């Protein structure tokens, strides 16, 4: 994917939220400079205005770097930047004190003291808000905000600020620092919650696949365990009879041979039931698995009465499409539609995830070239057996479409049946995801 939109569409939902959070913190330095440093040029004479501007700009840049590395720490990608946090805390205190000195003892003039006092409150607020990113306990965050307010009042009174003015400054620090602290904490909480929800969705999909694997394993265990125990028993009996020269040993070995053949037949039936796909069952299973994974899935127009080979081929298409929606892209909605027209069955699967992931690319003839994986290539082979074709590719912004068309035999007349109940309990898609993924 290319272009400006491709960079954003290629990200998962958690990655988008993280990018938004980071750039929000990257805008804070510009807000700090524009709100507290630039107004000094209009009220404070040179060169004091330049001193305030450079100090606030340095504080904003240091805060941006600290916020970025601390966000990495919250995601477990980087150790806690302790030195930067200490540097930011020290710079916050020093710049706040300098601005207070300028407000009280700097050049006198209209609003000179007010402008420098605003810098005092602003630097403390942004500094405390950034430092809150490194604190996990709410109690300590509250202590940090209250401590900054008390410290502001304690410094202001000895510096010559009247008691009412010091109280106003402390109150302003509580409000501003509390707001920025809440913004920082809420941003981190939201980011962690989105990542946790994404992991939960992936876990649900893996559990659905694991449940089907367990079912298949139980079926094989039931068949093989019982019959192999009988084979072992009868083989041991035949050995004992043969050692004694008894003719019944031959009958026992004939029975062992019969049981072995019966076991082989039963195993074939289990595997055949696992490999062959019933279209109606697969549609219900796809809806159940996608819904469990947090994806809004709509199934329309299921058809019964189709030939078994066509149902099996289209059922495999539903399995593979469901797997791709779960494992590729970042879909929030998926629509599966089935229709019969002009002697052809058309199965369409559309999802609004990132296009072009794990699939082939569309050619000029409308057919998809083989993808890098084996999933779609296997589907084309299955559809080729029933003279069907497969198309897969982007169908617009954030929309990916997979279409399978199969011609109906002349004597086939399928009947329409109601769609699977959304509130039902369909069994999961019966296949290991890792084996059919593109």
Coordinates of C-alpha atoms in Angstrom, one line a residue:
X1 CA 0.0 0.0 0.0
X2 CA 1.2 3.4 -0.8
X3 CA 0.1 7.0 -0.5
X4 CA -0.9 9.0 2.6
X5 CA -3.9 7.0 3.4
X6 CA -2.1 3.7 2.9
X7 CA 0.2 4.4 5.9
X8 CA -2.7 4.9 8.2
X9 CA -4.9 2.1 6.8
X10 CA -2.1 -0.4 7.1
X11 CA -2.1 0.1 10.9
X12 CA -4.1 -2.1 13.3
X13 CA -6.6 -0.4 15.6
X14 CA -4.2 -0.4 18.6
X15 CA -1.4 1.0 16.5
X16 CA -3.7 3.8 15.3
X17 CA -4.7 4.6 18.9
X18 CA -1.0 4.6 19.9
X19 CA -0.1 6.9 17.0
X20 CA -2.9 9.3 17.9
X21 CA -1.8 9.3 21.6
X22 CA 1.9 9.9 20.7
X23 CA 1.1 12.8 18.4
X24 CA -1.2 14.3 21.0
X25 CA 1.7 14.4 23.4
X26 CA 3.9 15.8 20.6
X27 CA 1.5 18.7 20.3
X28 CA 1.8 19.6 23.9
X29 CA 5.2 21.4 23.5
X30 CA 3.7 23.7 20.8
X31 CA 0.7 24.4 23.1
X32 CA 3.0 25.2 26.0
X33 CA 5.2 27.5 23.9
X34 CA 2.3 29.2 22.2
X35 CA 0.3 29.7 25.4
X36 CA 3.0 30.7 27.9
X37 CA 6.2 31.7 26.1
X38 CA 5.1 33.7 23.0
X39 CA 2.8 36.1 25.0
X40 CA 5.9 37.3 26.9
X41 CA 7.1 39.1 23.9
X42 CA 4.0 41.4 24.1
X43 CA 4.3 42.2 27.8
X44 CA 7.9 41.7 28.9
X45 CA 10.7 43.9 27.5
X46 CA 13.9 42.4 26.0
X47 CA 16.0 40.6 26.8
X48 CA 13.9 39.1 29.6
X49 CA 11.2 38.0 27.1
X50 CA 13.8 36.0 25.2
X51 CA 15.1 34.4 28.4
X52 CA 11.6 33.3 29.3
X53 CA 10.9 32.1 25.7
X54 CA 14.1 30.0 25.5
X55 CA 13.5 28.5 29.0
X56 CA 9.9 27.5 28.2
X57 CA 10.9 26.1 24.8
X58 CA 13.7 24.0 26.4
X59 CA 11.2 22.7 29.0
X60 CA 8.7 21.8 26.3
X61 CA 11.2 19.9 24.2
X62 CA 12.5 18.0 27.3
X63 CA 8.9 17.2 28.2
X64 CA 8.2 15.8 24.7
X65 CA 11.2 13.5 24.7
X66 CA 10.4 12.3 28.3
X67 CA 6.7 11.7 27.3
X68 CA 7.7 9.6 24.3
X69 CA 10.2 7.4 26.2
X70 CA 7.8 7.0 29.1
X71 CA 5.0 5.9 26.7
X72 CA 7.5 3.2 25.5
X73 CA 7.9 2.2 29.1
X74 CA 4.2 1.8 29.6
X75 CA 4.1 -0.6 26.6
X76 CA 7.1 -2.5 27.9
X77 CA 9.4 -1.5 25.0
X78 CA 11.9 0.7 26.9
X79 CA 13.2 0.9 30.5
X80 CA 11.8 3.8 32.6
X81 CA 13.8 7.0 31.7
X82 CA 14.7 7.8 35.3
X83 CA 17.4 10.4 34.4
X84 CA 15.1 12.2 32.0
X85 CA 12.3 12.3 34.6
X86 CA 14.7 13.7 37.2
X87 CA 15.9 16.2 34.6
X88 CA 12.4 17.3 33.7
X89 CA 11.4 17.7 37.4
X90 CA 14.5 19.7 38.1
X91 CA 14.0 21.9 35.0
X92 CA 10.3 22.4 36.0
X93 CA 11.3 23.7 39.4
X94 CA 14.1 25.9 38.2
X95 CA 12.2 27.5 35.4
X96 CA 9.1 28.1 37.6
X97 CA 11.3 29.8 40.2
X98 CA 13.0 32.0 37.5
X99 CA 9.7 33.0 36.1
X100 CA 8.5 33.9 39.6
X101 CA 11.6 36.0 40.2
X102 CA 10.9 37.8 36.9
X103 CA 7.3 38.4 37.9
X104 CA 8.3 40.0 41.2
X105 CA 11.6 41.7 40.6
X106 CA 11.8 42.0 36.8
X107 CA 11.1 45.0 34.7
X108 CA 8.0 46.8 35.8
X109 CA 5.3 47.6 33.3
X110 CA 1.7 46.8 32.4
X111 CA 1.0 43.0 32.8
X112 CA 4.8 42.2 33.1
X113 CA 4.2 40.4 36.4
X114 CA 1.1 38.7 35.1
X115 CA 2.8 37.3 32.0
X116 CA 5.7 35.9 34.1
X117 CA 3.3 34.5 36.6
X118 CA 1.4 32.7 33.9
X119 CA 4.7 31.1 32.8
X120 CA 5.2 30.0 36.5
X121 CA 1.8 28.2 36.5
X122 CA 2.1 26.8 33.0
X123 CA 5.5 25.3 33.4
X124 CA 4.5 23.6 36.7
X125 CA 1.3 22.2 35.1
X126 CA 2.9 20.7 32.0
X127 CA 5.8 19.4 34.0
X128 CA 3.6 17.6 36.6
X129 CA 1.3 16.3 33.8
X130 CA 4.2 14.7 32.0
X131 CA 5.8 13.3 35.1
X132 CA 2.4 11.6 35.9
X133 CA 3.1 9.2 32.9
X134 CA 5.7 7.4 35.1
X135 CA 3.3 6.9 38.0
X136 CA 0.9 4.0 38.2
X137 CA -0.9 4.6 41.4
X138 CA -3.7 7.2 41.5
X139 CA -2.9 8.1 45.1
X140 CA 0.6 9.2 44.1
X141 CA -0.7 11.3 41.2
X142 CA -3.0 13.2 43.5
X143 CA -0.1 13.7 45.9
X144 CA 2.0 15.0 43.1
X145 CA -0.6 17.6 42.0
X146 CA -1.2 18.7 45.6
X147 CA 2.5 18.8 46.3
X148 CA 3.1 21.0 43.3
X149 CA 0.3 23.4 44.4
X150 CA 1.6 23.6 48.0
X151 CA 5.2 24.1 46.8
X152 CA 4.0 26.9 44.5
X153 CA 2.4 28.7 47.4
X154 CA 5.3 28.0 49.7
X155 CA 7.8 29.5 47.2
X156 CA 5.5 32.5 46.3
X157 CA 5.0 33.8 49.9
X158 CA 8.8 34.1 50.8
X159 CA 9.4 35.6 47.3
X160 CA 7.2 38.5 48.2
X161 CA 3.8 37.5 46.8
X162 CA 0.9 38.4 49.1
X163 CA -0.9 35.5 50.8
X164 CA -4.1 35.9 48.7
X165 CA -2.0 35.9 45.5
X166 CA -0.1 32.8 46.6
X167 CA -3.4 31.1 47.3
X168 CA -4.6 32.0 43.8
X169 CA -1.4 30.7 42.3
X170 CA -1.7 27.4 44.2
X171 CA -5.3 27.0 43.1
X172 CA -4.4 27.6 39.5
X173 CA -1.6 25.0 39.7
X174 CA -4.1 22.5 41.2
X175 CA -6.6 23.0 38.3
X176 CA -4.1 23.2 35.5
X177 CA -1.8 20.4 36.7
X178 CA -4.8 18.2 37.6
X179 CA -6.2 18.6 34.1
X180 CA -2.9 17.7 32.4
X181 CA -2.4 14.8 34.8
X182 CA -5.8 13.4 34.1
X183 CA -5.2 13.8 30.4
X184 CA -2.0 11.9 30.6
X185 CA -3.4 9.1 32.8
X186 CA -6.5 8.7 30.7
X187 CA -4.5 8.5 27.5
X188 CA -2.3 5.7 28.8
X189 CA -5.3 3.9 30.2
X190 CA -7.1 4.1 26.9
X191 CA -4.1 2.9 25.0
X192 CA -3.6 -0.1 27.3
X193 CA -7.3 -1.0 27.2
X194 CA -7.3 -1.0 23.4
X195 CA -4.3 -3.4 23.3
X196 CA -5.9 -5.6 25.9
X197 CA -9.1 -5.8 23.9
X198 CA -7.2 -6.7 20.8
X199 CA -5.3 -9.5 22.6
X200 CA -8.6 -10.8 23.9
X201 CA -10.1 -10.9 20.4
X202 CA -7.1 -12.9 19.2
X203 CA -7.4 -15.2 22.2
X204 CA -11.0 -15.9 21.4
X205 CA -10.2 -16.8 17.8
X206 CA -7.4 -19.1 19.0
X207 CA -9.7 -20.8 21.5
X208 CA -12.3 -21.4 18.8
X209 CA -9.6 -23.2 16.7
X210 CA -8.3 -25.1 19.7
X211 CA -11.8 -26.3 20.6
X212 CA -12.2 -27.7 17.1
X213 CA -8.8 -29.4 17.3
X214 CA -9.8 -31.0 20.6
X215 CA -13.0 -32.3 19.1
X216 CA -11.1 -33.9 16.2
X217 CA -8.6 -35.4 18.7
X218 CA -11.4 -36.8 20.8
X219 CA -13.0 -38.4 17.7
X220 CA -9.8 -40.0 16.7
X221 CA -9.1 -41.2 20.2
X222 CA -12.6 -42.8 20.5
X223 CA -12.1 -44.7 17.2
X224 CA -8.4 -45.7 17.6
X225 CA -8.3 -46.2 21.3
X226 CA -11.2 -48.7 21.5
X227 CA -10.2 -50.7 18.3
X228 CA -6.5 -50.8 19.1
X229 CA -7.2 -52.2 22.5
X230 CA -9.3 -55.0 20.9
X231 CA -6.6 -55.7 18.3
X232 CA -3.9 -55.9 21.1
X233 CA -6.1 -58.3 23.1
X234 CA -7.0 -60.6 20.2
X235 CA -3.4 -60.6 18.9
X236 CA -2.1 -61.7 22.3
X237 CA -4.8 -64.4 22.4
X238 CA -3.8 -65.6 18.9
X239 CA -0.2 -65.8 19.9
X240 CA -1.1 -68.0 22.9
X241 CA -3.3 -70.2 20.8
X242 CA -0.6 -70.5 18.1
X243 CA 2.0 -71.6 20.7
X244 CA -0.4 -74.4 21.8
X245 CA -1.0 -75.4 18.2
X246 CA -4.7 -74.6 18.4
X247 CA -6.5 -73.9 15.1
X248 CA -8.5 -71.1 16.7
X249 CA -5.5 -68.8 16.3
X250 CA -6.3 -68.4 12.7
X251 CA -9.9 -67.3 13.5
X252 CA -8.5 -64.7 16.0
X253 CA -6.1 -63.3 13.4
X254 CA -9.0 -63.1 10.9
X255 CA -10.9 -61.1 13.5
X256 CA -7.9 -58.8 14.0
X257 CA -7.8 -58.2 10.3
X258 CA -11.5 -57.4 10.2
X259 CA -11.1 -54.9 13.1
X260 CA -8.1 -53.3 11.4
X261 CA -10.1 -52.7 8.2
X262 CA -13.1 -51.5 10.2
X263 CA -10.8 -49.0 12.0
X264 CA -9.4 -47.8 8.8
X265 CA -12.9 -47.2 7.5
X266 CA -13.9 -45.3 10.6
X267 CA -10.8 -43.2 10.5
X268 CA -11.5 -42.3 6.9
X269 CA -15.0 -41.3 8.0
X270 CA -13.7 -39.0 10.7
X271 CA -11.2 -37.4 8.4
X272 CA -13.7 -37.1 5.7
X273 CA -16.1 -35.3 8.0
X274 CA -13.3 -33.0 9.1
X275 CA -12.2 -32.3 5.6
X276 CA -15.5 -32.0 3.8
X277 CA -17.4 -28.8 4.5
X278 CA -21.1 -28.4 4.7
X279 CA -21.9 -24.9 3.3
X280 CA -24.8 -24.2 5.7
X281 CA -22.7 -25.3 8.7
X282 CA -19.7 -23.3 7.6
X283 CA -21.8 -20.1 7.2
X284 CA -23.2 -20.5 10.7
X285 CA -19.7 -21.4 12.1
X286 CA -18.2 -18.3 10.4
X287 CA -20.8 -16.1 11.8
X288 CA -20.3 -17.5 15.3
X289 CA -16.5 -17.2 15.2
X290 CA -16.4 -13.7 13.8
X291 CA -19.0 -12.5 16.3
X292 CA -17.0 -14.0 19.1
X293 CA -13.9 -12.1 17.8
X294 CA -15.8 -8.8 18.0
X295 CA -16.4 -8.5 14.3
X296 CA -20.0 -7.7 13.1
X297 CA -20.8 -10.5 10.7
X298 CA -23.9 -10.5 8.5
X299 CA -24.9 -13.7 6.6
X300 CA -27.5 -13.5 3.9
X301 CA -29.0 -15.8 1.2
X302 CA -27.8 -19.3 2.3
X303 CA -28.9 -22.0 -0.1
X304 CA -29.7 -25.7 0.5
X305 CA -30.1 -28.4 -2.1
X306 CA -26.8 -27.6 -3.8
X307 CA -24.7 -30.6 -5.1
X308 CA -22.4 -32.0 -2.4
X309 CA -19.2 -31.1 -4.3
X310 CA -20.3 -27.5 -4.8
X311 CA -21.3 -27.2 -1.1
X312 CA -17.9 -28.6 -0.1
X313 CA -16.0 -26.2 -2.4
X314 CA -17.9 -23.1 -1.2
X315 CA -17.7 -24.3 2.4
X316 CA -13.9 -24.2 2.1
X317 CA -14.1 -20.7 0.6
X318 CA -16.0 -19.6 3.7
X319 CA -13.4 -21.2 6.0
X320 CA -10.5 -19.6 4.3
X321 CA -12.2 -16.2 4.1
X322 CA -13.1 -16.4 7.8
X323 CA -9.5 -17.2 8.6
X324 CA -8.2 -14.3 6.6
X325 CA -10.6 -11.9 8.3
X326 CA -9.4 -13.1 11.7
X327 CA -5.7 -13.1 11.1
X328 CA -5.2 -10.4 8.5
X329 CA -6.2 -6.7 8.4
X330 CA -8.3 -5.1 11.1
X331 CA -11.9 -5.7 10.2
X332 CA -14.8 -4.5 12.2
X333 CA -17.5 -5.7 9.8
X334 CA -17.9 -8.7 7.5
X335 CA -20.7 -9.5 5.1
X336 CA -21.2 -12.9 3.6
X337 CA -23.8 -13.3 0.8
X338 CA -24.8 -16.2 -1.3
X339 CA -27.0 -16.0 -4.4
X340 CA -28.1 -18.1 -7.3
X341 CA -28.6 -16.5 -10.7
X342 CA -28.4 -17.6 -14.3
X343 CA -27.3 -21.1 -13.5
X344 CA -24.4 -19.9 -11.2
X345 CA -23.8 -19.8 -7.5
X346 CA -21.9 -16.7 -6.3
X347 CA -20.4 -16.5 -2.8
X348 CA -19.2 -13.0 -1.8
X349 CA -17.3 -12.2 1.4
X350 CA -16.6 -8.5 2.1
X351 CA -14.8 -7.0 5.1
X352 CA -13.6 -3.5 5.9
X353 CA -10.1 -4.5 7.1
X354 CA -6.9 -3.3 5.4
X355 CA -7.0 -4.5 1.8
X356 CA -4.6 -6.7 0.1
X357 CA -3.2 -8.6 3.1
X358 CA -2.7 -12.3 2.7
X359 CA -4.4 -12.5 -0.7
X360 CA -3.6 -12.5 -4.3
X361 CA -3.7 -9.4 -6.5
X362 CA -6.3 -8.8 -9.1
X363 CA -5.4 -9.2 -12.7
X364 CA -6.9 -7.5 -15.8
X365 CA -9.2 -10.4 -16.3
X366 CA -10.6 -10.1 -12.9
X367 CA -9.1 -13.3 -11.6
X368 CA -6.7 -13.3 -8.7
X369 CA -3.1 -14.4 -9.2
X370 CA -1.8 -16.9 -6.7
X371 CA -1.0 -15.4 -3.3
X372 CA 2.2 -15.9 -1.4
X373 CA 0.5 -18.5 0.9
X374 CA -1.2 -21.8 0.2
X375 CA -4.7 -21.0 1.3
X376 CA -6.1 -19.2 -1.7
X377 CA -4.1 -21.4 -4.1
X378 CA -5.8 -24.4 -2.5
X379 CA -9.2 -22.8 -2.9
X380 CA -8.6 -22.2 -6.6
X381 CA -7.7 -25.9 -7.0
X382 CA -10.9 -26.9 -5.2
X383 CA -13.0 -24.5 -7.2
X384 CA -11.3 -25.7 -10.4
X385 CA -12.6 -29.2 -9.8
X386 CA -16.2 -27.8 -10.1
X387 CA -15.4 -25.4 -12.9
X388 CA -15.5 -22.4 -10.5
X389 CA -13.3 -19.3 -10.3
X390 CA -12.1 -17.2 -7.4
X391 CA -11.6 -13.4 -7.4
X392 CA -9.9 -11.6 -4.5
X393 CA -8.8 -8.0 -4.2
X394 CA -9.6 -4.5 -2.9
X395 CA -13.0 -3.1 -3.7
X396 CA -12.7 0.4 -2.5
X397 CA -11.4 2.3 0.5
X398 CA -10.9 -0.1 3.4
X399 CA -12.9 -2.8 1.7
X400 CA -11.7 -6.2 0.6
X401 CA -13.8 -8.6 -1.4
X402 CA -13.5 -12.3 -2.1
X403 CA -15.8 -13.8 -4.7
X404 CA -16.3 -17.4 -5.7
X405 CA -18.5 -18.4 -8.7
X406 CA -19.5 -21.9 -9.5
X407 CA -21.7 -23.1 -12.3
X408 CA -24.7 -25.3 -11.4
X409 CA -25.3 -28.6 -13.1
X410 CA -28.3 -28.4 -15.5
X411 CA -30.5 -30.6 -13.3
X412 CA -29.7 -28.8 -10.1
X413 CA -32.5 -26.6 -8.5
X414 CA -31.4 -25.4 -5.1
X415 CA -34.0 -24.2 -2.6
X416 CA -33.6 -21.1 -0.5
X417 CA -33.5 -21.6 3.3
X418 CA -33.5 -19.0 6.1
X419 CA -30.2 -17.5 7.2
X420 CA -28.5 -18.8 10.3
X421 CA -29.9 -17.3 13.5
X422 CA -27.5 -14.5 14.7
X423 CA -28.2 -15.5 18.3
X424 CA -27.7 -19.2 17.8
X425 CA -24.8 -21.3 18.9
X426 CA -23.0 -22.4 15.7
X427 CA -20.0 -24.5 16.1
X428 CA -16.6 -23.0 15.2
X429 CA -15.1 -23.2 11.8
X430 CA -13.8 -26.8 11.7
X431 CA -10.2 -26.4 10.7
X432 CA -6.9 -25.3 12.3
X433 CA -6.3 -21.7 11.2
X434 CA -2.6 -22.2 10.8
X435 CA -3.1 -24.9 8.2
X436 CA -5.2 -22.9 5.7
X437 CA -4.0 -19.4 6.2
X438 CA -2.8 -17.6 3.1

